[in-house]
Short mmCIF file of C-alpha atoms in Angstrom, two decimals:
data_model
loop_
_atom_site.label_atom_id
_atom_site.label_comp_id
_atom_site.label_asym_id
_atom_site.label_seq_id
_atom_site.Cartn_x
_atom_site.Cartn_y
_atom_site.Cartn_z
CA UNK A 614 66.34 -85.45 -6.14
CA UNK A 615 64.74 -82.51 -4.26
CA UNK A 616 66.21 -79.30 -3.64
CA UNK A 617 67.01 -76.89 -0.92
CA UNK A 618 65.96 -73.87 0.80
CA UNK A 619 67.07 -71.22 2.82
CA UNK A 620 66.01 -68.31 5.48
CA UNK A 621 67.94 -65.79 7.40
CA UNK A 622 67.17 -63.60 10.76
CA UNK A 623 69.14 -61.31 12.37
CA UNK A 624 68.72 -59.91 16.27
CA UNK A 625 67.61 -57.03 17.98
CA UNK A 626 71.03 -56.15 18.26
CA UNK A 627 71.36 -56.19 14.44
CA UNK A 628 71.75 -52.35 13.39
CA UNK A 629 69.02 -52.23 11.10
CA UNK A 630 66.75 -53.65 14.04
CA UNK A 631 67.88 -51.23 16.62
CA UNK A 632 66.70 -48.88 13.87
CA UNK A 633 63.21 -50.64 13.71
CA UNK A 634 62.89 -50.48 17.35
CA UNK A 635 63.69 -47.26 17.77
CA UNK A 636 61.01 -46.15 15.01
CA UNK A 637 58.53 -47.91 16.44
CA UNK A 638 59.49 -47.36 19.89
CA UNK A 639 58.76 -43.63 18.16
CA UNK A 640 55.56 -44.60 16.72
CA UNK A 641 54.22 -46.58 19.81
CA UNK A 642 55.04 -42.83 21.83
CA UNK A 643 52.43 -41.60 19.28
CA UNK A 644 49.75 -43.93 19.23
CA UNK A 645 49.85 -43.45 23.26
CA UNK A 646 48.76 -40.23 22.93
CA UNK A 647 46.60 -39.96 20.12
CA UNK A 648 44.99 -43.48 18.18
CA UNK A 649 44.57 -41.10 15.02
CA UNK A 650 48.20 -39.32 15.10
CA UNK A 651 50.50 -40.02 12.03
CA UNK A 652 54.25 -41.32 12.08
CA UNK A 653 56.28 -42.30 9.20
CA UNK A 654 59.61 -42.31 11.50
CA UNK A 655 62.87 -43.03 9.72
CA UNK A 656 65.97 -44.07 11.89
CA UNK A 657 69.84 -44.42 11.02
CA UNK A 658 72.46 -45.63 13.99
CA UNK A 659 76.01 -45.10 13.49
CA UNK A 660 78.63 -44.92 15.82
CA UNK A 661 77.57 -43.27 18.89
CA UNK A 662 74.93 -41.77 16.69
CA UNK A 663 71.14 -41.96 16.14
CA UNK A 664 69.62 -39.51 14.09
CA UNK A 665 65.49 -39.36 13.60
CA UNK A 666 63.76 -38.05 10.47
CA UNK A 667 60.66 -38.55 9.07
CA UNK A 668 56.96 -36.88 9.10
CA UNK A 669 54.58 -36.93 11.52
CA UNK A 670 51.27 -35.40 12.79
CA UNK A 671 49.32 -35.06 16.10
CA UNK A 672 47.40 -32.34 17.49
CA UNK A 673 49.01 -29.27 18.95
CA UNK A 674 48.03 -30.56 22.10
CA UNK A 675 49.86 -33.71 22.37
CA UNK A 676 52.62 -32.85 20.29
CA UNK A 677 54.58 -30.94 23.36
CA UNK A 678 54.20 -33.65 25.86
CA UNK A 679 55.09 -36.53 22.66
CA UNK A 680 58.49 -34.46 21.78
CA UNK A 681 59.50 -34.30 25.34
CA UNK A 682 59.46 -37.86 25.61
CA UNK A 683 61.38 -39.46 22.31
CA UNK A 684 64.83 -39.13 23.61
CA UNK A 685 64.47 -41.13 26.57
CA UNK A 686 62.36 -43.61 24.63
CA UNK A 687 64.90 -43.81 22.29
CA UNK A 688 67.80 -44.47 24.82
CA UNK A 689 65.81 -47.06 27.21
CA UNK A 690 65.17 -48.85 23.73
CA UNK A 691 68.12 -49.30 23.34
CA UNK A 692 69.54 -50.16 26.67
CA UNK A 693 66.92 -52.61 26.68
CA UNK A 694 68.67 -54.81 23.36
CA UNK A 695 71.72 -54.33 25.49
CA UNK A 696 73.98 -51.76 23.72
CA UNK A 697 76.83 -50.52 26.68
CA UNK A 698 80.01 -50.42 24.25
CA UNK A 699 82.27 -47.90 24.32
CA UNK A 700 81.50 -46.80 20.93
CA UNK A 701 77.57 -47.41 21.23
CA UNK A 702 76.03 -46.72 24.61
CA UNK A 703 72.44 -46.19 24.92
CA UNK A 704 73.01 -43.54 27.69
CA UNK A 705 76.10 -41.42 25.20
CA UNK A 706 74.96 -41.54 21.48
CA UNK A 707 74.71 -38.19 20.00
CA UNK A 708 70.72 -37.32 19.39
CA UNK A 709 69.18 -35.86 16.62
CA UNK A 710 65.67 -35.54 16.13
CA UNK A 711 64.53 -34.32 12.35
CA UNK A 712 61.11 -35.31 12.24
CA UNK A 713 58.56 -32.52 10.93
CA UNK A 714 54.94 -32.18 10.21
CA UNK A 715 53.13 -34.40 7.78
CA UNK A 716 53.04 -32.90 3.83
CA UNK A 717 49.70 -31.54 3.31
CA UNK A 718 49.90 -33.22 0.25
CA UNK A 719 49.54 -36.52 1.53
CA UNK A 720 47.13 -35.60 4.52
CA UNK A 721 44.44 -34.45 2.09
CA UNK A 722 44.33 -37.86 0.33
CA UNK A 723 44.25 -40.34 3.66
CA UNK A 724 42.10 -38.29 5.63
CA UNK A 725 38.20 -39.17 5.45
CA UNK A 726 36.39 -36.16 3.53
CA UNK A 727 32.89 -35.12 5.84
CA UNK A 728 31.26 -35.08 2.81
CA UNK A 729 32.71 -37.60 0.99
CA UNK A 730 31.28 -41.15 0.85
CA UNK A 731 34.69 -42.89 -0.15
CA UNK A 732 36.37 -42.68 3.31
CA UNK A 733 39.78 -42.81 4.59
CA UNK A 734 42.02 -43.09 1.60
CA UNK A 735 45.51 -45.69 1.23
CA UNK A 736 48.25 -43.59 2.54
CA UNK A 737 50.27 -44.80 -0.69
CA UNK A 738 49.78 -47.17 -3.88
CA UNK A 739 51.32 -50.44 -3.70
CA UNK A 740 51.13 -53.60 -3.72
CA UNK A 741 50.99 -55.83 -0.41
CA UNK A 742 51.50 -60.03 0.41
CA UNK A 743 50.46 -62.49 2.54
CA UNK A 744 50.96 -66.02 2.84
CA UNK A 745 50.44 -68.60 5.31
CA UNK A 746 51.69 -72.75 4.92
CA UNK A 747 50.98 -76.18 6.85
CA UNK A 748 54.97 -76.07 7.16
CA UNK A 749 54.81 -75.27 10.77
CA UNK A 750 52.29 -74.94 13.77
CA UNK A 751 52.62 -71.67 13.42
CA UNK A 752 51.38 -72.01 9.51
CA UNK A 753 54.80 -69.90 8.57
CA UNK A 754 57.87 -71.30 6.49
CA UNK A 755 59.93 -73.50 8.60
CA UNK A 756 62.95 -71.85 7.45
CA UNK A 757 62.44 -68.39 8.42
CA UNK A 758 60.51 -69.45 11.89
CA UNK A 759 63.14 -71.35 12.94
CA UNK A 760 66.13 -68.80 12.46
CA UNK A 761 63.85 -66.32 14.44
CA UNK A 762 63.58 -68.88 16.95
CA UNK A 763 67.16 -69.34 17.56
CA UNK A 764 68.02 -65.57 17.70
CA UNK A 765 65.11 -65.23 20.33
CA UNK A 766 66.28 -68.14 22.80
CA UNK A 767 69.72 -66.88 22.39
CA UNK A 768 68.73 -63.18 23.07
CA UNK A 769 66.91 -64.72 26.29
CA UNK A 770 70.30 -66.31 27.54
CA UNK A 771 72.28 -64.09 27.02
CA UNK A 772 69.73 -60.92 28.94
CA UNK A 773 69.77 -64.01 31.70
CA UNK A 774 73.30 -63.64 32.48
CA UNK A 775 74.76 -60.56 32.83
CA UNK A 776 78.16 -62.15 32.50
CA UNK A 777 77.41 -63.56 28.78
CA UNK A 778 79.99 -64.35 26.27
CA UNK A 779 77.38 -63.26 23.38
CA UNK A 780 76.82 -59.49 22.19
CA UNK A 781 73.62 -58.05 21.10
CA UNK A 782 74.47 -58.26 17.51
CA UNK A 783 73.54 -61.72 15.75
CA UNK A 784 72.49 -63.70 12.78
CA UNK A 785 71.21 -67.11 11.61
CA UNK A 786 70.84 -68.88 8.83
CA UNK A 787 69.25 -72.18 8.21
CA UNK A 788 68.78 -74.35 5.04
CA UNK A 789 66.31 -77.20 4.82
CA UNK A 790 66.38 -80.26 2.38
CA UNK A 791 62.56 -80.83 0.55
CA UNK A 792 61.68 -83.71 -1.43
CA UNK A 793 60.71 -83.26 -5.10
CA UNK A 794 57.34 -83.33 -3.30
CA UNK A 795 57.85 -80.10 -1.28
CA UNK A 796 58.15 -82.23 1.81
CA UNK A 797 60.73 -81.32 4.76
CA UNK A 798 63.04 -84.22 4.78
CA UNK A 799 65.29 -82.58 7.57
CA UNK A 800 68.19 -79.67 8.00
CA UNK A 801 70.97 -79.52 5.76
CA UNK A 802 73.12 -76.27 7.10
CA UNK A 803 73.12 -74.19 10.32
CA UNK A 804 74.92 -70.74 10.07
CA UNK A 805 75.15 -68.95 13.10
CA UNK A 806 77.55 -65.55 13.85
CA UNK A 807 77.08 -63.80 16.89
CA UNK A 808 78.74 -60.79 18.79
CA UNK A 809 80.83 -61.82 21.75
CA UNK A 810 83.34 -60.55 24.57
CA UNK A 811 87.07 -60.42 23.56
CA UNK A 812 87.66 -63.39 25.88
CA UNK A 813 85.52 -65.57 24.27
CA UNK A 814 86.30 -68.77 21.59
CA UNK A 815 84.90 -69.83 19.17
CA UNK A 816 84.66 -73.01 20.65
CA UNK A 817 83.88 -71.08 23.90
CA UNK A 818 80.53 -69.46 21.67
CA UNK A 819 79.91 -73.27 19.66
CA UNK A 820 79.57 -75.05 23.21
CA UNK A 821 76.95 -72.19 24.30
CA UNK A 822 74.91 -72.21 21.37
CA UNK A 823 74.75 -75.42 20.33
CA UNK A 824 72.31 -76.82 23.00
CA UNK A 825 69.63 -73.77 22.60
CA UNK A 826 69.90 -74.59 18.90
CA UNK A 827 68.94 -78.26 19.35
CA UNK A 828 66.35 -77.45 21.80
CA UNK A 829 64.40 -74.54 19.11
CA UNK A 830 64.66 -77.87 16.39
CA UNK A 831 62.79 -80.30 16.22
CA UNK A 832 63.43 -83.47 17.01
CA UNK A 833 65.88 -84.90 14.80
CA UNK A 834 66.51 -81.82 12.99
CA UNK A 835 69.52 -80.98 14.58
CA UNK A 836 72.70 -81.13 12.45
CA UNK A 837 76.48 -82.28 12.81
CA UNK A 838 79.36 -80.09 13.91
CA UNK A 839 80.38 -79.85 10.69
CA UNK A 840 77.38 -78.72 9.40
CA UNK A 841 76.87 -75.81 11.98
CA UNK A 842 79.10 -72.87 10.92
CA UNK A 843 79.57 -70.68 14.02
CA UNK A 844 81.18 -67.30 13.22
CA UNK A 845 82.72 -68.48 9.55
CA UNK A 846 84.88 -65.22 9.98
CA UNK A 847 86.70 -66.42 13.66
CA UNK A 848 86.09 -63.01 15.42
CA UNK A 849 83.00 -60.92 15.69
CA UNK A 850 83.94 -58.25 18.89
CA UNK A 851 82.63 -55.42 17.18
CA UNK A 852 79.05 -55.21 16.45
CA UNK A 853 75.62 -53.06 16.04
CA UNK A 854 75.78 -49.84 14.70
CA UNK A 855 79.56 -49.40 15.80
CA UNK A 856 80.19 -52.04 13.17
CA UNK A 857 77.71 -51.42 10.62
CA UNK A 858 75.74 -48.26 10.13
CA UNK A 859 71.68 -49.07 10.09
CA UNK A 860 68.99 -48.11 8.50
CA UNK A 861 65.01 -48.54 9.58
CA UNK A 862 63.13 -50.63 6.71
CA UNK A 863 66.00 -52.86 5.52
CA UNK A 864 64.90 -56.65 6.72
CA UNK A 865 61.80 -56.73 5.23
CA UNK A 866 62.45 -60.27 3.87
CA UNK A 867 62.92 -61.15 7.39
CA UNK A 868 60.28 -59.34 8.97
CA UNK A 869 58.21 -61.55 6.75
CA UNK A 870 58.65 -64.87 5.30
CA UNK A 871 62.00 -65.44 4.37
CA UNK A 872 61.66 -65.81 1.01
CA UNK A 873 59.31 -67.96 0.50
CA UNK A 874 56.59 -65.76 -0.43
CA UNK A 875 56.39 -62.70 -2.50
CA UNK A 876 57.09 -59.33 -0.41
CA UNK A 877 55.55 -55.85 -1.95
CA UNK A 878 57.45 -52.70 -2.13
CA UNK A 879 57.32 -51.27 1.19
CA UNK A 880 58.80 -51.84 4.92
CA UNK A 881 56.96 -51.32 7.85
CA UNK A 882 58.66 -50.54 11.28
CA UNK A 883 58.24 -46.47 11.88
CA UNK A 884 54.69 -46.04 10.02
CA UNK A 885 51.31 -45.67 11.76
CA UNK A 886 48.60 -48.32 10.30
CA UNK A 887 47.08 -45.44 7.81
CA UNK A 888 49.96 -46.74 5.68
CA UNK A 889 48.95 -49.73 3.71
CA UNK A 890 52.44 -51.15 3.26
CA UNK A 891 51.78 -52.10 7.13
CA UNK A 892 48.17 -52.86 7.53
CA UNK A 893 47.53 -53.87 4.17
CA UNK A 894 50.24 -56.48 5.04
CA UNK A 895 48.90 -57.59 8.17
CA UNK A 896 45.37 -57.90 6.61
CA UNK A 897 46.81 -60.28 4.05
CA UNK A 898 48.50 -62.74 6.48
CA UNK A 899 45.70 -62.57 8.65
CA UNK A 900 43.27 -63.79 5.40
CA UNK A 901 45.94 -65.86 4.19
CA UNK A 902 46.60 -67.89 7.44
CA UNK A 903 42.62 -67.82 7.95
CA UNK A 904 42.29 -69.78 4.76
CA UNK A 905 44.74 -72.11 6.11
CA UNK A 906 43.45 -72.78 9.25
CA UNK A 907 40.40 -73.21 7.93
CA UNK A 908 41.54 -76.16 6.03
CA UNK A 909 40.53 -75.04 2.68
CA UNK A 910 44.26 -75.31 1.41
CA UNK A 911 47.16 -76.08 2.77
CA UNK A 912 49.10 -73.53 1.21
CA UNK A 913 47.78 -69.54 0.49
CA UNK A 914 49.21 -66.23 -0.93
CA UNK A 915 47.28 -62.93 -1.16
CA UNK A 916 47.78 -59.81 -2.76
CA UNK A 917 46.21 -56.63 -2.26
CA UNK A 918 47.14 -53.50 -4.01
CA UNK A 919 45.93 -49.71 -3.72
CA UNK A 920 45.99 -46.31 -5.24
CA UNK A 921 47.29 -43.55 -3.16
CA UNK A 922 43.53 -41.73 -1.70
CA UNK A 923 41.40 -44.50 -2.86
CA UNK A 924 39.34 -46.19 -0.14
CA UNK A 925 39.34 -49.29 -1.62
CA UNK A 926 42.23 -51.93 -3.15
CA UNK A 927 42.20 -52.01 -6.65
CA UNK A 928 42.74 -55.66 -6.56
CA UNK A 929 42.70 -58.39 -4.48
CA UNK A 930 44.06 -61.72 -5.56
CA UNK A 931 44.07 -65.52 -4.23
CA UNK A 932 46.20 -68.07 -4.79
CA UNK A 933 46.34 -71.41 -3.19
CA UNK A 934 49.20 -73.51 -5.21
CA UNK A 935 46.96 -76.08 -6.14
CA UNK A 936 45.96 -77.08 -3.28
CA UNK A 937 42.81 -75.41 -2.38
CA UNK A 938 39.43 -76.99 -1.57
CA UNK A 939 37.41 -74.45 -3.61
CA UNK A 940 38.26 -72.43 -6.27
CA UNK A 941 40.52 -69.81 -5.82
CA UNK A 942 37.72 -67.17 -7.30
CA UNK A 943 35.44 -67.76 -5.33
CA UNK A 944 38.08 -67.66 -1.92
CA UNK A 945 38.42 -64.13 -3.24
CA UNK A 946 34.23 -63.03 -2.96
CA UNK A 947 34.25 -65.01 0.45
CA UNK A 948 37.15 -62.98 1.87
CA UNK A 949 36.30 -59.70 0.30
CA UNK A 950 32.88 -60.36 2.01
CA UNK A 951 34.48 -61.17 5.68
CA UNK A 952 36.68 -57.75 6.13
CA UNK A 953 36.39 -54.94 4.35
CA UNK A 954 39.99 -54.40 3.25
CA UNK A 955 39.43 -50.27 3.15
CA UNK A 956 42.61 -48.50 5.91
CA UNK A 957 40.23 -47.27 8.06
CA UNK A 958 37.75 -51.51 7.73
CA UNK A 959 41.64 -52.66 8.26
CA UNK A 960 42.84 -50.75 11.19
CA UNK A 961 39.01 -51.34 12.57
CA UNK A 962 39.01 -54.91 12.41
CA UNK A 963 42.37 -55.59 13.78
CA UNK A 964 42.52 -53.00 16.18
CA UNK A 965 45.51 -51.56 14.76
CA UNK A 966 45.08 -48.10 16.57
CA UNK A 967 47.09 -48.69 19.56
CA UNK A 968 50.38 -48.77 20.26
CA UNK A 969 51.30 -52.46 19.99
CA UNK A 970 54.34 -52.11 17.51
CA UNK A 971 57.32 -52.42 19.32
CA UNK A 972 57.35 -56.27 19.80
CA UNK A 973 56.87 -56.42 16.00
CA UNK A 974 60.77 -54.96 15.15
CA UNK A 975 62.97 -57.97 16.10
CA UNK A 976 62.19 -62.15 15.30
CA UNK A 977 59.13 -61.29 12.29
CA UNK A 978 55.71 -59.84 12.19
CA UNK A 979 54.43 -63.06 11.70
CA UNK A 980 54.26 -66.57 13.13
CA UNK A 981 53.30 -64.65 15.97
CA UNK A 982 50.71 -65.94 18.63
CA UNK A 983 47.67 -62.93 18.56
CA UNK A 984 48.38 -61.06 22.49
CA UNK A 985 51.71 -62.85 22.72
CA UNK A 986 53.43 -59.62 23.97
CA UNK A 987 50.19 -58.29 25.65
CA UNK A 988 46.63 -57.44 24.99
CA UNK A 989 46.16 -56.37 21.48
CA UNK A 990 49.36 -57.38 19.83
CA UNK A 991 49.88 -59.25 16.71
CA UNK A 992 46.18 -59.23 15.99
CA UNK A 993 46.64 -59.87 12.97
CA UNK A 994 47.57 -63.88 13.44
CA UNK A 995 44.33 -64.96 15.09
CA UNK A 996 42.40 -67.08 13.23
CA UNK A 997 38.87 -66.28 14.29
CA UNK A 998 37.90 -65.96 10.90
CA UNK A 999 38.35 -69.64 10.04
CA UNK A 1000 34.60 -70.82 11.07
CA UNK A 1001 33.31 -67.62 8.72
CA UNK A 1002 34.86 -68.84 5.52
CA UNK A 1003 34.49 -72.90 5.89
CA UNK A 1004 30.84 -71.67 6.52
CA UNK A 1005 30.81 -69.79 3.33
CA UNK A 1006 32.77 -72.07 1.03
#
């Protein structure tokens, strides 16, 4: 019989992704000025309005320079996405900034004490997951990987043509057919919804996007016309924050593994790397990917959990889903030996105290190439630990 599994992605112009982009733009701005800055930036975007809120911390010398650059950076980010609509235009939306100083109660739990051996504590309690699988060369689940790839290529097509019929807001969804043994047999359905200019018909859009999708998918995976659903509502002219309010952090399944693996409780965008919601999720992916890259397993899920103010994780769990060449308990010991999973240990190992986060805000935080968006970006996608894991096995 087999089974079906579906994942979706959303474009950089989706209202929630606009907010993720803005929040990570603000984060990178702070880190450009101060590597140890603290940022928890939330964004709301709606018709003709962008609002920032959250907690930040930087030195008195850096803060005035940062604050004067926030609004221009935010407008530039929205311009880069491509919003020049009457009711959401990068040059004309009303901008409000309600960022304020980080809570002293949180700061005292996170900052390392000079007379303490504990070091820097976790920014919050919580559990984080990482996952890797041999379904794709990128060691990502196939449905989410190709959903991202379709939208990323369509954005490139749109931006390359000043007269494009496509708008910035879009969604993709892929349903895969699996055998009983878990092997991919092909694509069952593809759904593509994209914002468009008023003059474009569904046939126009289908004619444009079909070859793009076919080019992205592996040979033999393209579906028939009946199984490619394009703008099922028939019209998608009003898009982005004008069509639906956006918020930071509402697309956490899109950001990670498309539902193919567990997800912790926290979103990523707008959070500096002292916040383990983000940094420990990156570490967990890094370790899981290196386990699979070492060929000691074909699938690997890792959970890491923390208590606020405590440096070392309260638990580390490794699950190779019956595919492991050595015991999962032994893998756990090896990974703990090879990487310091304290917040500072993660930040140091993966070089996270740098302005590298804007590229993560769309098309997934995982499954990218290390360094693909500039030096230091997607460092958690490197497989430089695989040989060491094998050596200790």
